[in-house]
Structures are given as C-alpha cells and as structure tokens.
Tab-separated table of C-alpha atoms and ligand atoms in Angstrom:
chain	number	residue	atom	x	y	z
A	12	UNK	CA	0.000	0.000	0.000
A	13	UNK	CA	1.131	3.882	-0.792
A	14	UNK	CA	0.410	6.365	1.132
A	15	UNK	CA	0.058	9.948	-0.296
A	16	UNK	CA	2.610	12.116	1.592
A	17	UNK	CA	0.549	15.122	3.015
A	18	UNK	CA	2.054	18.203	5.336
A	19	UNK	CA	0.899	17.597	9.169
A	20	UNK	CA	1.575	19.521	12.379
A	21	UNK	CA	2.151	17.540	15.333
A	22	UNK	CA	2.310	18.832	19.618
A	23	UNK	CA	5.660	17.573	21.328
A	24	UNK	CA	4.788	15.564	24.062
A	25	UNK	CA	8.286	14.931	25.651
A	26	UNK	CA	12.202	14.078	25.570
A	27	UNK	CA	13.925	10.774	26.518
A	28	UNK	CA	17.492	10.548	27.245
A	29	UNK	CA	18.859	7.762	25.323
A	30	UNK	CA	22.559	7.936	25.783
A	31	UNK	CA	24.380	10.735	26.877
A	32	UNK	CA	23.839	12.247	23.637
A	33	UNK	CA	20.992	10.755	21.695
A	34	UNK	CA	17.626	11.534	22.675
A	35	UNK	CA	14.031	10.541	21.432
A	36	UNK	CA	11.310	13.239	21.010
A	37	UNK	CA	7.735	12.249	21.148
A	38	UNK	CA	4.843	13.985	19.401
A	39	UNK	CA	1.468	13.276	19.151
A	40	UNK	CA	0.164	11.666	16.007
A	41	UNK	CA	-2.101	13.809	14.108
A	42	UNK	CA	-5.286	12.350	13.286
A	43	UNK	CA	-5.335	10.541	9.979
A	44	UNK	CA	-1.846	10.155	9.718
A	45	UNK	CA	-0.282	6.648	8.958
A	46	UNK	CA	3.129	5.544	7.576
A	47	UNK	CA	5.082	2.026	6.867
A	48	UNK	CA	7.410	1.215	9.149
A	49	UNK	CA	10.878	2.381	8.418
A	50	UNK	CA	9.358	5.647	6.186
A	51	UNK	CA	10.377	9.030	7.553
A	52	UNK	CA	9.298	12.769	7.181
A	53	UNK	CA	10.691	15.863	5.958
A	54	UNK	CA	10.102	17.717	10.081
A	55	UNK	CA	10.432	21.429	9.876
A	56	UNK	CA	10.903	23.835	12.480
A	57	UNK	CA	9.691	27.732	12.619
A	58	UNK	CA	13.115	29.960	13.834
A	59	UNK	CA	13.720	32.887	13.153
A	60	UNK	CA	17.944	33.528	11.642
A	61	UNK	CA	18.442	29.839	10.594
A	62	UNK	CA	21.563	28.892	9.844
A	63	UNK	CA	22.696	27.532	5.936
A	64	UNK	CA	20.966	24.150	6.709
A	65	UNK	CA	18.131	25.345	7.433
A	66	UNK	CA	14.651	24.650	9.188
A	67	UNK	CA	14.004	21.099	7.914
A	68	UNK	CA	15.575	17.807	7.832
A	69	UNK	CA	14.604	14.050	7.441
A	70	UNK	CA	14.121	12.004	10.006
A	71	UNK	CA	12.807	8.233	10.310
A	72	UNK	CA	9.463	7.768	12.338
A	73	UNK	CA	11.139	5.615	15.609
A	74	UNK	CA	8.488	3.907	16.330
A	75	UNK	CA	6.156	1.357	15.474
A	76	UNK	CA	3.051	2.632	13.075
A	77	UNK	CA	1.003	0.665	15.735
A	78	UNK	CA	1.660	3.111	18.366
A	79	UNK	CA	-0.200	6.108	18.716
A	80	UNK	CA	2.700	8.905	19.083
A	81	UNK	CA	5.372	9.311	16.811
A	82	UNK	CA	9.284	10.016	17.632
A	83	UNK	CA	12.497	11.449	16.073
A	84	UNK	CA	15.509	9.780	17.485
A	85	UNK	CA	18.496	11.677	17.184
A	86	UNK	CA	21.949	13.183	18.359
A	87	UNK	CA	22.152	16.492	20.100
A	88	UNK	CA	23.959	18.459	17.254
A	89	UNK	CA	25.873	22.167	16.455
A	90	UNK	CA	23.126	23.536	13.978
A	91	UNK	CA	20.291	25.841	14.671
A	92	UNK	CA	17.658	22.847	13.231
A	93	UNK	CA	18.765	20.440	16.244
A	94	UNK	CA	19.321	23.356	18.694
A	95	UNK	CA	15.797	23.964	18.360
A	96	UNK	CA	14.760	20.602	18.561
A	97	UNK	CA	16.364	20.204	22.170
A	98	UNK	CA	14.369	23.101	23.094
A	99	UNK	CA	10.827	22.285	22.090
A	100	UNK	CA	8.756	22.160	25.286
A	101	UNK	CA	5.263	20.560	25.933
A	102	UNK	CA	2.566	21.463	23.289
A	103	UNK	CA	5.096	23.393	21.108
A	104	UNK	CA	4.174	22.299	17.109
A	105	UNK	CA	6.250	20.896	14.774
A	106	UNK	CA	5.507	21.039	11.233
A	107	UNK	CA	6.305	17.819	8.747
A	108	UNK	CA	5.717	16.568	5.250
A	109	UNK	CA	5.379	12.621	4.945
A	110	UNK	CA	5.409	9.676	5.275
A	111	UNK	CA	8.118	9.329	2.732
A	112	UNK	CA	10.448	6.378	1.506
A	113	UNK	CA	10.755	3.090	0.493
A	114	UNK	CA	12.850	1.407	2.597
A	115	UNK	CA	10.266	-0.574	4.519
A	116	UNK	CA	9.612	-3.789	5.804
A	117	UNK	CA	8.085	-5.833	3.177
A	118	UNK	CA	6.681	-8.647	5.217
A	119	UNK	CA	4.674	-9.947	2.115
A	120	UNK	CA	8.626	-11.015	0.661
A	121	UNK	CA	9.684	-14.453	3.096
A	122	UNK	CA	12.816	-14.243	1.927
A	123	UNK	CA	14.932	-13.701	5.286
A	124	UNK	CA	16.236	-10.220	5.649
A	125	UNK	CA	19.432	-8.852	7.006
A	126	UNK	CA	18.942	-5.682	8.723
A	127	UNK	CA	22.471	-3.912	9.037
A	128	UNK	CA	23.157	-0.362	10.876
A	129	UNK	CA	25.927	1.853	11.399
A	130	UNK	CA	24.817	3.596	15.241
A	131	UNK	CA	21.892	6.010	14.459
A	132	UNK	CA	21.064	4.147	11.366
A	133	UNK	CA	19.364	1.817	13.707
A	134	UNK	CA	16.249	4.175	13.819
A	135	UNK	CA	13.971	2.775	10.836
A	136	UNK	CA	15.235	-0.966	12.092
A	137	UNK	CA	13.764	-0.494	15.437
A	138	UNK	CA	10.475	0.759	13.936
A	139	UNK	CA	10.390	-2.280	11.472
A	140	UNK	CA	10.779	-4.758	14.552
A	141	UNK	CA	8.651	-3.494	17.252
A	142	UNK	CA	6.374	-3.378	14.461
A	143	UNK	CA	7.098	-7.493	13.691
A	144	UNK	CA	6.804	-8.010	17.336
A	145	UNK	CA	3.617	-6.367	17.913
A	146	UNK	CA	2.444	-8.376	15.014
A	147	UNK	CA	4.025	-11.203	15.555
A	148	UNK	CA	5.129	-11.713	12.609
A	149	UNK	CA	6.672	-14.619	10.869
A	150	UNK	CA	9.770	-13.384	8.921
A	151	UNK	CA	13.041	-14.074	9.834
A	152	UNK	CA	15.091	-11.238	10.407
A	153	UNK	CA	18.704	-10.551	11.610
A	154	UNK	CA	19.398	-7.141	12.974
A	155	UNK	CA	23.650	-6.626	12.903
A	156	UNK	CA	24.272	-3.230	14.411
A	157	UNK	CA	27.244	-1.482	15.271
A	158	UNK	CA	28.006	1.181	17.411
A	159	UNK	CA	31.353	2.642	18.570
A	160	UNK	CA	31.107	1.897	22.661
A	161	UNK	CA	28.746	0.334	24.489
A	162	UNK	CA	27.718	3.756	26.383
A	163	UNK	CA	26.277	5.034	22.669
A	164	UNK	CA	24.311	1.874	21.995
A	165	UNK	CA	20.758	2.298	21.660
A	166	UNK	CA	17.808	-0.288	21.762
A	167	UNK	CA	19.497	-2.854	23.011
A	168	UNK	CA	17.401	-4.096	25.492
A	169	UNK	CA	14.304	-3.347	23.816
A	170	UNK	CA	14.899	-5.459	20.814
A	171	UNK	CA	17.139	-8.038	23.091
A	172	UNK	CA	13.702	-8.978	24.762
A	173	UNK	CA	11.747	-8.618	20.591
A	174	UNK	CA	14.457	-11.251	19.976
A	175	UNK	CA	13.832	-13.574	23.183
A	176	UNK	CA	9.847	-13.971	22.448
A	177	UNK	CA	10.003	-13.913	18.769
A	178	UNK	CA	12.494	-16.714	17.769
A	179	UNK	CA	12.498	-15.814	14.145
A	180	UNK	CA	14.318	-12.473	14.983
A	181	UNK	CA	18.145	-12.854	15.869
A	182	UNK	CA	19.805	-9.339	17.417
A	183	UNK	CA	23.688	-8.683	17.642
A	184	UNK	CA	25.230	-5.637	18.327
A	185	UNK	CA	29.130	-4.833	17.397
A	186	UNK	CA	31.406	-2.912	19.081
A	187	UNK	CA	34.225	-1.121	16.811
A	188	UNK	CA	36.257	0.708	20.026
A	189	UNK	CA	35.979	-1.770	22.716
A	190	UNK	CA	35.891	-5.688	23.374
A	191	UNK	CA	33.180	-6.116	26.180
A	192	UNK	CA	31.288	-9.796	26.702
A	193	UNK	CA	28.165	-10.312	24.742
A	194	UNK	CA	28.602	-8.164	21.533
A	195	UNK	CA	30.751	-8.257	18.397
A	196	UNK	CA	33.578	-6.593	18.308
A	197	UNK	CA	35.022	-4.544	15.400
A	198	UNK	CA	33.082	-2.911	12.142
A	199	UNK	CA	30.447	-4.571	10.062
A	200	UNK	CA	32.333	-7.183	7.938
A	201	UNK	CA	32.095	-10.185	5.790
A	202	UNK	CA	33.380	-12.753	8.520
A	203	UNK	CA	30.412	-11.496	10.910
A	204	UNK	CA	27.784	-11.172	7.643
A	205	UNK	CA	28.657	-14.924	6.558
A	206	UNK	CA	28.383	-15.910	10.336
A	207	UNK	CA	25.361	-14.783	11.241
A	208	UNK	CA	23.326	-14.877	7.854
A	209	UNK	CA	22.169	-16.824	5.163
A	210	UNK	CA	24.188	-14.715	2.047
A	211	UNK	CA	22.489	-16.876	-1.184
A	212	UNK	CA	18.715	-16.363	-0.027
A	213	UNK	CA	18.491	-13.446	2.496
A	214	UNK	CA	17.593	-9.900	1.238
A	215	UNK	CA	20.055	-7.175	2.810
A	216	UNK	CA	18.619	-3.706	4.309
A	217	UNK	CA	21.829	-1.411	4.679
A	218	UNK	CA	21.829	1.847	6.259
A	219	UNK	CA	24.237	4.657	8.193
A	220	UNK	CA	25.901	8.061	7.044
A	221	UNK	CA	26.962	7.296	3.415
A	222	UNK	CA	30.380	6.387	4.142
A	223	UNK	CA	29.718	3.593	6.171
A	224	UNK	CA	26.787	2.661	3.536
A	225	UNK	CA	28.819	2.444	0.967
A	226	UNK	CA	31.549	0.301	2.778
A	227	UNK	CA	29.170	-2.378	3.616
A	228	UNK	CA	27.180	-2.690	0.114
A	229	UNK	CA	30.629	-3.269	-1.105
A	230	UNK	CA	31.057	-6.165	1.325
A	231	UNK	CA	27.875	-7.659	-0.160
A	232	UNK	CA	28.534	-7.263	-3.198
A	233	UNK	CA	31.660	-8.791	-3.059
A	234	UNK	CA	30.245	-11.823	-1.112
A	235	UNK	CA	28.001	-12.457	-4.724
A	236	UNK	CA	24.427	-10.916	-2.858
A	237	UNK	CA	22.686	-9.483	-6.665
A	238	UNK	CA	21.611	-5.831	-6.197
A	239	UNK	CA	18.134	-6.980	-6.250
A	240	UNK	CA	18.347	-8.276	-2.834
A	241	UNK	CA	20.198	-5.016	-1.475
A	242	UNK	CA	18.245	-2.025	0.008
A	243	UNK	CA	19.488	0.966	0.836
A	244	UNK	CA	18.884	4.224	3.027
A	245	UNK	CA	21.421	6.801	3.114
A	246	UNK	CA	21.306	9.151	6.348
A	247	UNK	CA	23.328	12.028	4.776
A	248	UNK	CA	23.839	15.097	6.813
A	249	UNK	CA	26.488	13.114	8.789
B	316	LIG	C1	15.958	9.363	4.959
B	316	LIG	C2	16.747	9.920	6.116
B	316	LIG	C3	16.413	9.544	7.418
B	316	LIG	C4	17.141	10.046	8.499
B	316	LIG	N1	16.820	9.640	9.769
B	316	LIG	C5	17.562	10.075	10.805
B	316	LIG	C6	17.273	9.635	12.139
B	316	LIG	O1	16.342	8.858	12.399
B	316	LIG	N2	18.058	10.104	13.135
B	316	LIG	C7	19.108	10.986	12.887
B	316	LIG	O2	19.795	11.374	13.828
B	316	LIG	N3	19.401	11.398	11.652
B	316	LIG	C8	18.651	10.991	10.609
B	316	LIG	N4	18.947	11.447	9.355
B	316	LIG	C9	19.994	12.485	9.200
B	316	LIG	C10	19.387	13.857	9.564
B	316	LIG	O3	18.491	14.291	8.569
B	316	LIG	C11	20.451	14.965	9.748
B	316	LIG	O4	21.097	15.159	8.532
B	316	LIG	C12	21.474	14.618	10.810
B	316	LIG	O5	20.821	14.332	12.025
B	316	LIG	C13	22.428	15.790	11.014
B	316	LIG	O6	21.689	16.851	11.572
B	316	LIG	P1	22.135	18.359	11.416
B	316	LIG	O7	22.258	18.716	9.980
B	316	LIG	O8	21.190	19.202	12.201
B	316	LIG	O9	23.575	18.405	11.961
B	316	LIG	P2	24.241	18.229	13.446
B	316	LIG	O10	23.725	17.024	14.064
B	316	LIG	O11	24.054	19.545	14.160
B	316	LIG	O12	25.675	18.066	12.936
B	316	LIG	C14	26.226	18.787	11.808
B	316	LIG	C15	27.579	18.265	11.462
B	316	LIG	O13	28.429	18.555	12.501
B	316	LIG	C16	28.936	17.376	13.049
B	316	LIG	N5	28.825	17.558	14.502
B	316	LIG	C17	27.764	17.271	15.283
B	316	LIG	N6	28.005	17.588	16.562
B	316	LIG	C18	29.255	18.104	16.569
B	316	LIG	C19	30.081	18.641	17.580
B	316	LIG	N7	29.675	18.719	18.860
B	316	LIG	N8	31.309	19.104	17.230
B	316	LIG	C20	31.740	19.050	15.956
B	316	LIG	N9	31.004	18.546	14.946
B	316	LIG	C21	29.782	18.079	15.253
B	316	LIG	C22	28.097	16.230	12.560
B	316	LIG	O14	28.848	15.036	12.395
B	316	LIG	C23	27.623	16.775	11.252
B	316	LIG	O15	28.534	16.477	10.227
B	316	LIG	C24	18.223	10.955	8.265
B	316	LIG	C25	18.542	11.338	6.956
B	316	LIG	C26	17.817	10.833	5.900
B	316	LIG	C27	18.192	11.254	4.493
C-alpha cells in the first residue's frame, strides 16, 4: 500500500534521554496520519535567523506505526535545526511533510532479511521490529548493528527482549572501540555477515551516514548478494 505524503503539524509531548547524547522526542500523532514502518518525514521547524541548513531535515518515524505517538531519534547536534529541537517544550508544534520512503519492511517477501546499521542508522530498524513483534510476525530477520562503545548503543534491550519472544528475529550488536562480553567486536564485515546470515537467499537492508553505507554494500557485493536483494537508506547530513 502507498500512502500519499501530506504536510501535518504535530504537539511535542516529551524528551527521553537515550545515551548521553541521543535523545528521542515524542509527538502526538495527528489524526489521519499513517506511515510504513521504516518511512520518515521531511520535520520542519519555525526559527527565526536559521543557519545555511536550514529549518528542515529528514528524520525516520522511531516507532512502530502501531503506536499512537510518533518520535524522532536523534543526536544532540551544532546547527540551529537540532538546537531547536532540544528546546521544544510541551505542546510546542512541529511542522512535517510525509510519510516518505521506500525502505520498509516488506513482510509480504519471506525471503529472510538482514537488517544492518551503522549507530543512528538503527532508527527505521527499530520501527520495522517493534512493528514485527507487535504483530508477531513470521519473517526471519537478523538485525547486525554497530556502534562505537557500548555507552552510545541504543535499543538494546528493547529489541534483546523482541528477539527472546520472537524466535524468528536474531539481534547482535558490534562494538568497533571496545571488546566487552556479549557483543561483536570490530566494524560490520564479511566474517560477521557470513556468520550470522544466510548470504544466497536473504535480502540485505543497509543503512548509516553514506560512508559507512557504501563500505558495507561493497562487502555484499563482493560476497556475490545481486543488487536486487540489497536495500538501501542513506542518512546524509552526517
Ligand atoms: C531518509 C533519512 C532519514 C534520516 N533519519 C535520521 C534519524 O532517524 N536520526 C538521525 O539522527 N538522523 C537521521 N537522518 C539524518 C538527519 O536528517 C540529519 O542530517 C542529521 O541528524 C544531522 O543533523 P544536522 O544537519 O542538524 O547536523 P548536526 O547534528 O548539528 O551536525 C552537523 C555536522 O556537525 C557534526 N557535529 C555534530 N556535533 C558536533 C560537535 N559537537 N562538534 C563538531 N562537529 C559536530 C556532525 O557530524 C555533522 O557532520 C536521516 C537522513 C535521511 C536522508
């Protein structure tokens, strides 16, 4: 199913502390609004002197479509957008155009899917499974995400406990500066893809800041996946 992307205004509702730098806002979801999970809106914020990048920016919707609240999940940042982001108080408006994208969980395809993620590139992932789980749907699914520490990893828990009641969904974090008991360590490569997937059947979701996008589509490439069975978001702007 499409939906038509239409312009909304939503009321922030509130700010969780993720990490010591990530945060997830909360709005209310305006009546008549529905998305896929894993789309994500073009959010714009009144100011007045914006800086050059301006008073919009794309964001996925963190949360499951099910839910009734939406959320941008994101880094505190230098620019006037996020500035004024981290100071929206309860019942301020935001403004946003969407839903928008296609890289979505198609749950109709039984092909198994590999979801990887480079830290915030987690976002439309975490929609997509909270969305399986509250489903409970069928497809198998392997989440591989990697984060630098294990202070900046998000999620965890959340989709830890997705993965414990839904056996068809695997979850396995990497981390790329430290060795700590339980995760991965090291970047995204083709030793961990091969280990933990099924490379001649499964279809692979890839997404992160470009640079780290690019990287890992070359891995699959390289290990013979076609580039019908590779999907791609690119979070630029990082
Ligand atoms: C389809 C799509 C979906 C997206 N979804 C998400 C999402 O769910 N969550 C998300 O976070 N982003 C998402 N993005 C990226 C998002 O749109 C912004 O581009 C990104 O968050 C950067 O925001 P900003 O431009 O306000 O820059 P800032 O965050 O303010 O950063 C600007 C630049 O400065 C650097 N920087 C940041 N902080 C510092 C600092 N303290 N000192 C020095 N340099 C710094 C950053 O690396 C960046 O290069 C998405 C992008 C796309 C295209």
């Amino acid at each position: 199913m499409t939906i038509s992307p239409k312009p909304y205004t939503a009321k922030f509702i509130r700010r969780e502390q993720l990490t010591e730098d990530v945060y997830s806002h909360n709005f209310e979801k305006p009546v008549g609004f529905e998305f896929a999970p894993g789309q994500y809106n073009r959010w714009r914020i009144e100011m007045e002197n914006p800086d050059e990048r301006g008073t919009s920016r794309p964001f996925t919707v963190a949360v499951s479509p099910l839910n009734n609240y939406l959320v941008i999940t994101t880094k505190k940042g230098i620019t006037s957008f996020k500035r004024k982001l981290f100071e929206l108080k309860e019942g301020e408006q935001i403004n946003f155009f969407g839903p928008l994208g296609t890289f979505v969980l198609d749950e109709q395809d039984l092909r198994p899917k590999v979801f990887l993620a480079g830290g915030i590139g987690i976002t439309p992932y975490y929609s997509m499974l909270t969305y399986a789980f509250e489903k409970k749907l069928t497809n198998i699914i392997i989440l591989l995400a990697s984060f630098s520490t294990k202070e900046e990893i998000i999620y965890h828990k959340e989709l830890l406990e997705v993965s414990k009641i839904l056996p068809n969904i695997k979850v396995i974090y990497t981390l790329t500066k430290e060795d700590v008991p339980g995760f991965e360590s090291g970047r995204i490569n083709e030793e961990m893809i091969k280990k933990y997937s099924d490379v001649s059947s499964s279809v692979f979701y890839i997404v992160g800041p470009p640079g780290m996008v690019s990287n890992i589509e070359g891995i699959v490439t390289a290990i013979g996946v076609s580039e019908e069975r590779i999907k791609i978001e690119n979070f630029t702007g990082y």
